CSV table of C-alpha atoms in Angstrom, one decimal:
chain,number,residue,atom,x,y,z
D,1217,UNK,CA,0.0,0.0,0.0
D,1218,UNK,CA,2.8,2.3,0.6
D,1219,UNK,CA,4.1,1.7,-2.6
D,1220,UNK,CA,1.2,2.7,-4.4
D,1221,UNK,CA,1.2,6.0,-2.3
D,1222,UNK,CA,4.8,6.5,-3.7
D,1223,UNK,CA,4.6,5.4,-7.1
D,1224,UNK,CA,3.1,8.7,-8.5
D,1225,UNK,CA,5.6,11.3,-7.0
D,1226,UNK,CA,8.4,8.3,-8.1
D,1227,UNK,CA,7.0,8.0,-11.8
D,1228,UNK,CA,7.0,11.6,-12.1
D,1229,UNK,CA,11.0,11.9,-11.6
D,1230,UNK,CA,13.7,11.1,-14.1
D,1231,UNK,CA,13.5,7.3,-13.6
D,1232,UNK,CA,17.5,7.3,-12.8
D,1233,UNK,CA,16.7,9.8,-10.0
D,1234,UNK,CA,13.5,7.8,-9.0
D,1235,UNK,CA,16.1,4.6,-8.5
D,1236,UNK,CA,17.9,6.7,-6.3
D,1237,UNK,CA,15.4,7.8,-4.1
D,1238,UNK,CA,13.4,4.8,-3.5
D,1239,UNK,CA,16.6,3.3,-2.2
D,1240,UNK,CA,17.8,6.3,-0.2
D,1241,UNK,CA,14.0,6.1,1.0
D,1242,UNK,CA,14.3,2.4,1.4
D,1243,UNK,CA,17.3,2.4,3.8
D,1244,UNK,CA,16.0,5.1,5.5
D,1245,UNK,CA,12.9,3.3,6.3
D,1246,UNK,CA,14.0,0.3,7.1
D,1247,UNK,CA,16.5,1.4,10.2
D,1248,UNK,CA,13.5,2.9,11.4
D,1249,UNK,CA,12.0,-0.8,11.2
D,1250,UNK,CA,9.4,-0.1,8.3
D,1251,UNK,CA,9.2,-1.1,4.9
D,1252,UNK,CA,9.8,-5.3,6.3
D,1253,UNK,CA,7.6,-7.8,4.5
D,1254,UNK,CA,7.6,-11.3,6.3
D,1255,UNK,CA,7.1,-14.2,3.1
D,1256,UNK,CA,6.2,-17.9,3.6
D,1257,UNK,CA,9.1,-19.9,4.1
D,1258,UNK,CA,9.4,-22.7,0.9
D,1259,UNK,CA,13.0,-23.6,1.0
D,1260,UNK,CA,14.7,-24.5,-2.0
D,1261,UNK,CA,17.8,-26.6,-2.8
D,1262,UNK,CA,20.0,-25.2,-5.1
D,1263,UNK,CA,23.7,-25.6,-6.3
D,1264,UNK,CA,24.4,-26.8,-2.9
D,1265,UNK,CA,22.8,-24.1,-1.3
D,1266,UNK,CA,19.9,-24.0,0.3
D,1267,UNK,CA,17.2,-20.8,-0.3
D,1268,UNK,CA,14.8,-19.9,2.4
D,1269,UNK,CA,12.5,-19.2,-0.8
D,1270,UNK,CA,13.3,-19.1,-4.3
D,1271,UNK,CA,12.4,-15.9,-5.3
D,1272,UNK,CA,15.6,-13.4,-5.9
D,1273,UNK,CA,16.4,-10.1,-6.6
D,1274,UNK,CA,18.1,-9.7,-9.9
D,1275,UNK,CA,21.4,-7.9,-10.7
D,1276,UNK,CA,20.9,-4.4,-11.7
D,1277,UNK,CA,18.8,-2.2,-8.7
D,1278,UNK,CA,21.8,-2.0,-6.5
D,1279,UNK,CA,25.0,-2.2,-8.2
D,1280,UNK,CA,27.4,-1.3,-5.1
D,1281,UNK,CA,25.8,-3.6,-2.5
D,1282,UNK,CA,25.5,-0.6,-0.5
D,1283,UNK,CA,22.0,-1.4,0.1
D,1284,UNK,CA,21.3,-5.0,1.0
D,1285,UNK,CA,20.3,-5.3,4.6
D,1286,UNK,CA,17.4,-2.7,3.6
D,1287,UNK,CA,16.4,-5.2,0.6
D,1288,UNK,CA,17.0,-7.7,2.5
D,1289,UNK,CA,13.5,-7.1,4.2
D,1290,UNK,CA,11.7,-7.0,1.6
D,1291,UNK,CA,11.7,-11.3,2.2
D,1292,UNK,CA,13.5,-11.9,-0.7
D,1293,UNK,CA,15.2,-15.7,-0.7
D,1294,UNK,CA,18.7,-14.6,-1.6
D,1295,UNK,CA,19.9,-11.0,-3.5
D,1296,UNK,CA,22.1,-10.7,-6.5
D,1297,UNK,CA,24.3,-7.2,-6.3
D,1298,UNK,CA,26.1,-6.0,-8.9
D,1299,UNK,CA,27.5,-6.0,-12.0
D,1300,UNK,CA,30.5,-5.0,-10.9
D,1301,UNK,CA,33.8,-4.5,-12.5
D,1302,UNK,CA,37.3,-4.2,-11.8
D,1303,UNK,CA,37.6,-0.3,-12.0
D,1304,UNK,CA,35.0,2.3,-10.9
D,1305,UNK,CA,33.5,3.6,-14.1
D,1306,UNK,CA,30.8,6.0,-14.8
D,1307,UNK,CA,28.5,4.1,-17.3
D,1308,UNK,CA,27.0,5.6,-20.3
D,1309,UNK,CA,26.4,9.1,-20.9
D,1310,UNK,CA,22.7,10.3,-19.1
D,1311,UNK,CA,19.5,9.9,-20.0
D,1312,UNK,CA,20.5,6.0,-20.2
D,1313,UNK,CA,17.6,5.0,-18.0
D,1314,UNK,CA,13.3,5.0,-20.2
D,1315,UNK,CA,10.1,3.8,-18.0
D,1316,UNK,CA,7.3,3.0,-20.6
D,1317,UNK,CA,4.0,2.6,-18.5
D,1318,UNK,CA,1.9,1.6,-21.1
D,1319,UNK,CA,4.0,-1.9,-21.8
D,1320,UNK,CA,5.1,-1.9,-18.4
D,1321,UNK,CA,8.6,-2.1,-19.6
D,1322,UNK,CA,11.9,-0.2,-19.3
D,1323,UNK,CA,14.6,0.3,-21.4
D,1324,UNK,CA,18.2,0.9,-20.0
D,1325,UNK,CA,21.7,1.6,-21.5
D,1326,UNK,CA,23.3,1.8,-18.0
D,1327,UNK,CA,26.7,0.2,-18.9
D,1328,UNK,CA,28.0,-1.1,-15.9
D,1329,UNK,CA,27.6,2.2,-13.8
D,1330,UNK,CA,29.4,1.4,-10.4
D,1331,UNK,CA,31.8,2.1,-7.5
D,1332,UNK,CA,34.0,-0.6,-8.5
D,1333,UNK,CA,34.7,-3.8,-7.1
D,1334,UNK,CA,37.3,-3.1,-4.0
D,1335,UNK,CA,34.0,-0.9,-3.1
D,1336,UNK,CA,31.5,-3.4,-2.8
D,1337,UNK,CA,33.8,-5.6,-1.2
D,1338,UNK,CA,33.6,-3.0,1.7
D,1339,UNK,CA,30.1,-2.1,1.3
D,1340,UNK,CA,29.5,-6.3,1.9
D,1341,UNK,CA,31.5,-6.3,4.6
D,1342,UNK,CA,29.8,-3.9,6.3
D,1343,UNK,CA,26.1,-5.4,6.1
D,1344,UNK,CA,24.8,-7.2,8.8
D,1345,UNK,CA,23.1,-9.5,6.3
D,1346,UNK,CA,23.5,-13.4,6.6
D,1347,UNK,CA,21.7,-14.8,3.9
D,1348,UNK,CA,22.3,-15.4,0.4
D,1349,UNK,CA,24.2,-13.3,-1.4
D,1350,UNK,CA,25.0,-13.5,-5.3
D,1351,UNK,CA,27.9,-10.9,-6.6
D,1352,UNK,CA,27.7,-10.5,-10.5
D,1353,UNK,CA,30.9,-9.7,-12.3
D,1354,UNK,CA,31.7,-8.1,-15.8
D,1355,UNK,CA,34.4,-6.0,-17.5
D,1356,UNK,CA,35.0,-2.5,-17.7
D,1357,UNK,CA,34.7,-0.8,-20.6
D,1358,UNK,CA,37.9,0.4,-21.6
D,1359,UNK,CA,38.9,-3.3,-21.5
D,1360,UNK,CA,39.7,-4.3,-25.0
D,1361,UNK,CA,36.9,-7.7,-25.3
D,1362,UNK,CA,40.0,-9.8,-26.1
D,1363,UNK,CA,40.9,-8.8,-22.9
D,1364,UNK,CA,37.8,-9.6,-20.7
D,1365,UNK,CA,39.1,-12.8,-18.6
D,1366,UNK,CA,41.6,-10.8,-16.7
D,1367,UNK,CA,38.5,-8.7,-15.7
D,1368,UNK,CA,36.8,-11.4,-14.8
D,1369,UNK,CA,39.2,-13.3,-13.2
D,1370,UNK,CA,40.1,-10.2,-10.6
D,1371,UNK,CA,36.3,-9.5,-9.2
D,1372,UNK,CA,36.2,-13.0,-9.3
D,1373,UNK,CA,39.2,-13.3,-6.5
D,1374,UNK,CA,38.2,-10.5,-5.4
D,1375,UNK,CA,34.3,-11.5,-4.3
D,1376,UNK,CA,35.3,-15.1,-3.7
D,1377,UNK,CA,35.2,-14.9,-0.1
D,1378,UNK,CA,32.0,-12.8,0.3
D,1379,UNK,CA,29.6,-14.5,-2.4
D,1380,UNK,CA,27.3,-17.4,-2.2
D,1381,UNK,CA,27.4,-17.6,-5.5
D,1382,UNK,CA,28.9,-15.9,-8.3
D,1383,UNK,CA,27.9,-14.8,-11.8
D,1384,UNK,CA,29.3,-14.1,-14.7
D,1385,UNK,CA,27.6,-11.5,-16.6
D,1386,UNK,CA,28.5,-11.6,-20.5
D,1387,UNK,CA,25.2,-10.9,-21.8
D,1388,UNK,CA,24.4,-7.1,-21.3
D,1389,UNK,CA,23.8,-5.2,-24.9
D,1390,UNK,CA,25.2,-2.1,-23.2
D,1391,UNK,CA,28.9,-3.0,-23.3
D,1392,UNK,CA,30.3,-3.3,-26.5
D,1393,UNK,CA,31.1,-6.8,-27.5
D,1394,UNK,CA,30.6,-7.6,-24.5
D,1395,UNK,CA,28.3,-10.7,-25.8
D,1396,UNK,CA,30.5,-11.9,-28.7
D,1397,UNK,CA,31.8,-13.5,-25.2
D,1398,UNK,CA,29.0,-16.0,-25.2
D,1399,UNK,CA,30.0,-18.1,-29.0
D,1400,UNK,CA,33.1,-19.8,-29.8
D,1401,UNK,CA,36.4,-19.9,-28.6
D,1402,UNK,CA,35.8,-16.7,-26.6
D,1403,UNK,CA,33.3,-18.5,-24.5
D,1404,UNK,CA,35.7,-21.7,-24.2
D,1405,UNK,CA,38.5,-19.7,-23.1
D,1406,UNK,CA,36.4,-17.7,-20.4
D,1407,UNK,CA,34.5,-20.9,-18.8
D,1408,UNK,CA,37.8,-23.0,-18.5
D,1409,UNK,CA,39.7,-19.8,-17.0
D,1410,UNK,CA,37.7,-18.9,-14.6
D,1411,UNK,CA,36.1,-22.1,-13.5
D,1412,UNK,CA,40.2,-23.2,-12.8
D,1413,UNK,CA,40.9,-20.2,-10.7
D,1414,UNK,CA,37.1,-21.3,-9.1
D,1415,UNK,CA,38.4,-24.9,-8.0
D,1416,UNK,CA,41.9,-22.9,-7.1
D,1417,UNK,CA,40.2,-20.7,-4.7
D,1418,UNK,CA,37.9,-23.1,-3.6
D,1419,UNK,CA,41.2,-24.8,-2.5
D,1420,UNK,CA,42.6,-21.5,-0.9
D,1421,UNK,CA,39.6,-20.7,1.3
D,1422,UNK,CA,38.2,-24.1,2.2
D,1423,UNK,CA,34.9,-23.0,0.6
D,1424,UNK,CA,33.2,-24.1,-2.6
D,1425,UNK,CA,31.2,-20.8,-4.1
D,1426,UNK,CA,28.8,-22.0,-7.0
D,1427,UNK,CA,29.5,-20.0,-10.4
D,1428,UNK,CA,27.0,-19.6,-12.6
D,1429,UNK,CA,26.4,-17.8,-16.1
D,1430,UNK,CA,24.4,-15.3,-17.5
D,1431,UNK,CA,22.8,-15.5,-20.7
D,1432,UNK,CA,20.7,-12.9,-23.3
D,1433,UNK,CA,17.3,-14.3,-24.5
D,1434,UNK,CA,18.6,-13.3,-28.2
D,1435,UNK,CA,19.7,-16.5,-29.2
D,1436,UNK,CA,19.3,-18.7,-31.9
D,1437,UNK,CA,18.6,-22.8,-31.2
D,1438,UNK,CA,23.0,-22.9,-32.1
D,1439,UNK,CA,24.1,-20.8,-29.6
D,1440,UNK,CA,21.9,-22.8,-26.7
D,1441,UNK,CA,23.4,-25.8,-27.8
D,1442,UNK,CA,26.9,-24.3,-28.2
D,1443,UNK,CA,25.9,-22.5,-24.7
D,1444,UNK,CA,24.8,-26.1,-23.0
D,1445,UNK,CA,27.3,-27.8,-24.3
D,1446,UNK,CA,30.2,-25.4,-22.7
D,1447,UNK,CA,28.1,-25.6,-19.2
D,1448,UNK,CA,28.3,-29.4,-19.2
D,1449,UNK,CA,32.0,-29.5,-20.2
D,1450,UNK,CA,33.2,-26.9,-17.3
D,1451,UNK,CA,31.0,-28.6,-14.8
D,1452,UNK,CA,29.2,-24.7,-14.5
D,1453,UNK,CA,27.1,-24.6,-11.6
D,1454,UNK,CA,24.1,-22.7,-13.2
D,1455,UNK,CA,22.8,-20.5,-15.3
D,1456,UNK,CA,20.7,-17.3,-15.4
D,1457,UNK,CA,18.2,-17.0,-18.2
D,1458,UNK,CA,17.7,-14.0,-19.0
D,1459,UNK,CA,19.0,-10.4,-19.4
D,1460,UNK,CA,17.9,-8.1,-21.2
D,1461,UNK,CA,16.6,-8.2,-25.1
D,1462,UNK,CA,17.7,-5.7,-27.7
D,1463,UNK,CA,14.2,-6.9,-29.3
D,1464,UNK,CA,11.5,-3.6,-29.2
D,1465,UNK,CA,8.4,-6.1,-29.7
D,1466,UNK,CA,5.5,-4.7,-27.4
D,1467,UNK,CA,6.7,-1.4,-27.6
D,1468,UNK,CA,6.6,-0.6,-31.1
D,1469,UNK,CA,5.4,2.8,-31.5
D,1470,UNK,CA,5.5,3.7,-27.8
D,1471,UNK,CA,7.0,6.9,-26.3
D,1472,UNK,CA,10.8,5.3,-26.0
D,1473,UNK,CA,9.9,2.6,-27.2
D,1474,UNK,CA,13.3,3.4,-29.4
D,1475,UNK,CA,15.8,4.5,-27.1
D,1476,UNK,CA,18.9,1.9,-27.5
D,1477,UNK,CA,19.4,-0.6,-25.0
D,1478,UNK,CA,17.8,-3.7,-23.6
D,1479,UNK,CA,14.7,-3.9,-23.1
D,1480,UNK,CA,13.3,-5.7,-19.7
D,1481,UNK,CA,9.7,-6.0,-18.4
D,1482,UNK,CA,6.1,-7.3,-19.4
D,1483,UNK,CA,7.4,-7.5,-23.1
D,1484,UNK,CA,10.4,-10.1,-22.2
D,1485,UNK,CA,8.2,-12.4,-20.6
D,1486,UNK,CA,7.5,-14.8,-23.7
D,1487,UNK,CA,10.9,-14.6,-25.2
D,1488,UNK,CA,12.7,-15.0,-21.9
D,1489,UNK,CA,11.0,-17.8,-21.0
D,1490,UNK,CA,11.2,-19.8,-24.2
D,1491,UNK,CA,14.9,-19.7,-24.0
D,1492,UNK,CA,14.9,-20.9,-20.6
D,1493,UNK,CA,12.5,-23.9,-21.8
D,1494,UNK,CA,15.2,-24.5,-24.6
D,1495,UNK,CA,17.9,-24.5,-22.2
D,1496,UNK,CA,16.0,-27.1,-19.8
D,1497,UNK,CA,15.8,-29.3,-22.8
D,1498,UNK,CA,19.1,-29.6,-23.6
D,1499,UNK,CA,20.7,-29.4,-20.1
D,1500,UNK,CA,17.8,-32.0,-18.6
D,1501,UNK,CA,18.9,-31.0,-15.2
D,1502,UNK,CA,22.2,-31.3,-14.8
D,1503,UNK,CA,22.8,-27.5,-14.5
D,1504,UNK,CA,20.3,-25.7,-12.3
D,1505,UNK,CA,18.6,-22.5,-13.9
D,1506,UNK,CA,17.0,-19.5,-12.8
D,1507,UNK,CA,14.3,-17.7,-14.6
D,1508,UNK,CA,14.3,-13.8,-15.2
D,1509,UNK,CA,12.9,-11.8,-17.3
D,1510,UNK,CA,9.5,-10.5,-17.2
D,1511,UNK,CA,7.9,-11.6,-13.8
D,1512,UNK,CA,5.2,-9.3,-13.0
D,1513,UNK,CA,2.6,-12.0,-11.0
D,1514,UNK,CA,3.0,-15.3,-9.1
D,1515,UNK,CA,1.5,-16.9,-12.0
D,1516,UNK,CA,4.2,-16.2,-13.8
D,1517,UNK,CA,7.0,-17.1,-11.9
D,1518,UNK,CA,5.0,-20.0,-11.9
D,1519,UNK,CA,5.8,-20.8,-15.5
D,1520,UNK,CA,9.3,-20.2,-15.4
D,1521,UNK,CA,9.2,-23.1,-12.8
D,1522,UNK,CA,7.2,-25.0,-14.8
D,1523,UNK,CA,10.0,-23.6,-17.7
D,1524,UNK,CA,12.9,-25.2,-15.9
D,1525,UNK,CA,13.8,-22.9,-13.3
D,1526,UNK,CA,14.8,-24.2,-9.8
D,1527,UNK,CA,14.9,-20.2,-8.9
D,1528,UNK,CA,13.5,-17.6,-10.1
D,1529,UNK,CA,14.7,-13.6,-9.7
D,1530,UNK,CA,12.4,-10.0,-10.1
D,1531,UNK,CA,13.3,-6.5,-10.9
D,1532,UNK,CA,11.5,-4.6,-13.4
D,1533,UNK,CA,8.1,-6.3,-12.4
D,1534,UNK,CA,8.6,-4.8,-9.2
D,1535,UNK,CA,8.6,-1.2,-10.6
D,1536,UNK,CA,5.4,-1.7,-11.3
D,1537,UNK,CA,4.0,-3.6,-8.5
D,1538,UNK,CA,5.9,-3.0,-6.0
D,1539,UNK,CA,7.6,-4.9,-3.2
D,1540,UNK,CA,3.9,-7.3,-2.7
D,1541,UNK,CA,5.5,-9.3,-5.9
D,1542,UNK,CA,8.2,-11.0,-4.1
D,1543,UNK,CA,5.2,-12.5,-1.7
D,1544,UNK,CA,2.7,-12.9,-4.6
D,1545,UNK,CA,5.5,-15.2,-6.2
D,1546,UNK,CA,6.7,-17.0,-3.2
D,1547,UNK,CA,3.2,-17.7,-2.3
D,1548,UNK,CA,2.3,-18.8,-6.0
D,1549,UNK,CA,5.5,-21.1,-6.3
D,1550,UNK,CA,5.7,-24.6,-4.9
């Protein structure tokens, strides 16, 4: 209810400055011991870890980790922060952030805005929160894309020791080339890099963290075999299906409906979801998946668990609904 109070004033900000807000407002509200929401518990097994629920917050809504313990109680079943990169970097010039109502959608050209990764290290270790935390990692810009695995590989020592689980993030449209990384040898070469320095670490602290892949929904039926194939042969420890699309079906015609950048929201739902069916078929369970991409009830997180998906994560949806979604969808899941 007190989201739908705010939503007006927020809707009628820039929506990058709207982001801001709510989560200044957010962890304002919540040391003051509002803005909780208590959520069934339905625990779910996954990667080795188990979920108090399966519904997630997706990568994206707070880059830094400088606000977990307020999203934390919200009653989400684990939160994903990031992406995150090696260097601080500014992102892509402003307005890089479109709200379009009428398709409940948004476009974004962010580009990997953040503090860096030495910052969220310290912005993780100074949360109180002790549930599950993803940390997803990319490259900066000024990294040449024949370059990306020594990105990678440094958040990825660098998070090791504060993630539950880490993910690779190879699949935003807003970073050039940055998903010519998920065909051919430049995938090969990524996967068997990092998942060595993964057992390596794993060795170092005594502690296995699950990493797992993130995928577009703009593939063809070859690149989710190629895809599959490369999980299976790296012993990957999931995937997330899906980021955002550079399709603009559904929003045809709108009011920025084409601004550049990837698309995420109502309209992603289908696409999103028949890519992670595709990838259940081939991978027939032996990589877990979770579903993103277009989650605006319970009934349809639903189908991505009837898709494939063991998890399942929210962002955009919750725009529009607000924070009742994460309950709607733990309540609607089994």
């Amino acid at each position: 209810m007190l989201y739908s109070l705010a939503r007006p004033l927020l809707f009628s900000l820039a929506p990058e400055r709207a982001h801001e807000v709510t989560l200044s407002m957010l962890k304002s509200a919540h040391k003051l011991g509002a803005m909780r929401q208590t959520v069934a518990a339905k625990p779910v097994t996954c990667m080795g870890i188990e979920f108090p629920n399966p519904v997630g917050l997706a990568a994206g809504l707070d880059k830094n980790g400088a606000y977990i313990d307020a999203l934390a109680g919200l009653g989400f079943g684990f939160i994903e922060i990031g992406t995150i990169t090696p260097k601080p970097q500014e992102g892509n010039p402003k307005p890089r952030l479109f709200r379009i109502p009428q398709a409940k959608a948004i476009i974004n050209r962010m580009g990997f805005n953040n503090d860096g990764v030495d910052q969220l290290v310290e912005n993780v270790k100074a949360s109180k929160f002790k549930g599950i935390l993803g940390i997803n990692i990319g490259k900066n810009a000024s990294t040449p894309v024949e370059d990306a695995v020594s990105d990678y590989l440094i958040c990825l020592e660098k998070v090791y020791n504060y993630a539950s689980y880490i993910t690779v993030n190879i699949s935003s449209p807003n970073t050039k080339n940055l998903r010519s990384l998920q065909s051919g040898h430049a995938l090969t070469e990524l996967l068997e890099t990092l998942k060595n320095r993964q057992l390596e670490l794993a060795e170092e602290f005594q502690h296995y963290v699950p990493l797992v892949l993130k995928v577009a929904p703009d593939l063809e039926a070859s690149d989710i075999d190629f895809i599959a194939s490369q999980l299976l042969q790296f012993k990957i420890d999931g995937l997330i299906v899906t980021n955002t699309t550079l399709s603009r079906e559904g929003v045809e015609g709108l009011p920025c409906g084409d601004e550049a950048g990837g698309l995420s929201g109502a309209p992603v739902f289908e696409k999103s979801t028949a890519c992670l069916a595709a990838f259940a078929k081939k991978l027939k369970g032996q990589v877990p998946l979770i579903g993103v991409g277009g989650i605006l009830s319970g009934e349809q997180a639903v189908a991505k668990q009837q898709a494939g998906a063991s998890l399942v994560q929210i962002y955009s949806g919750m725009i529009y609904t607000g924070p009742t979604l994460i309950k709607d969808c733990v309540d609607a899941m089994t």
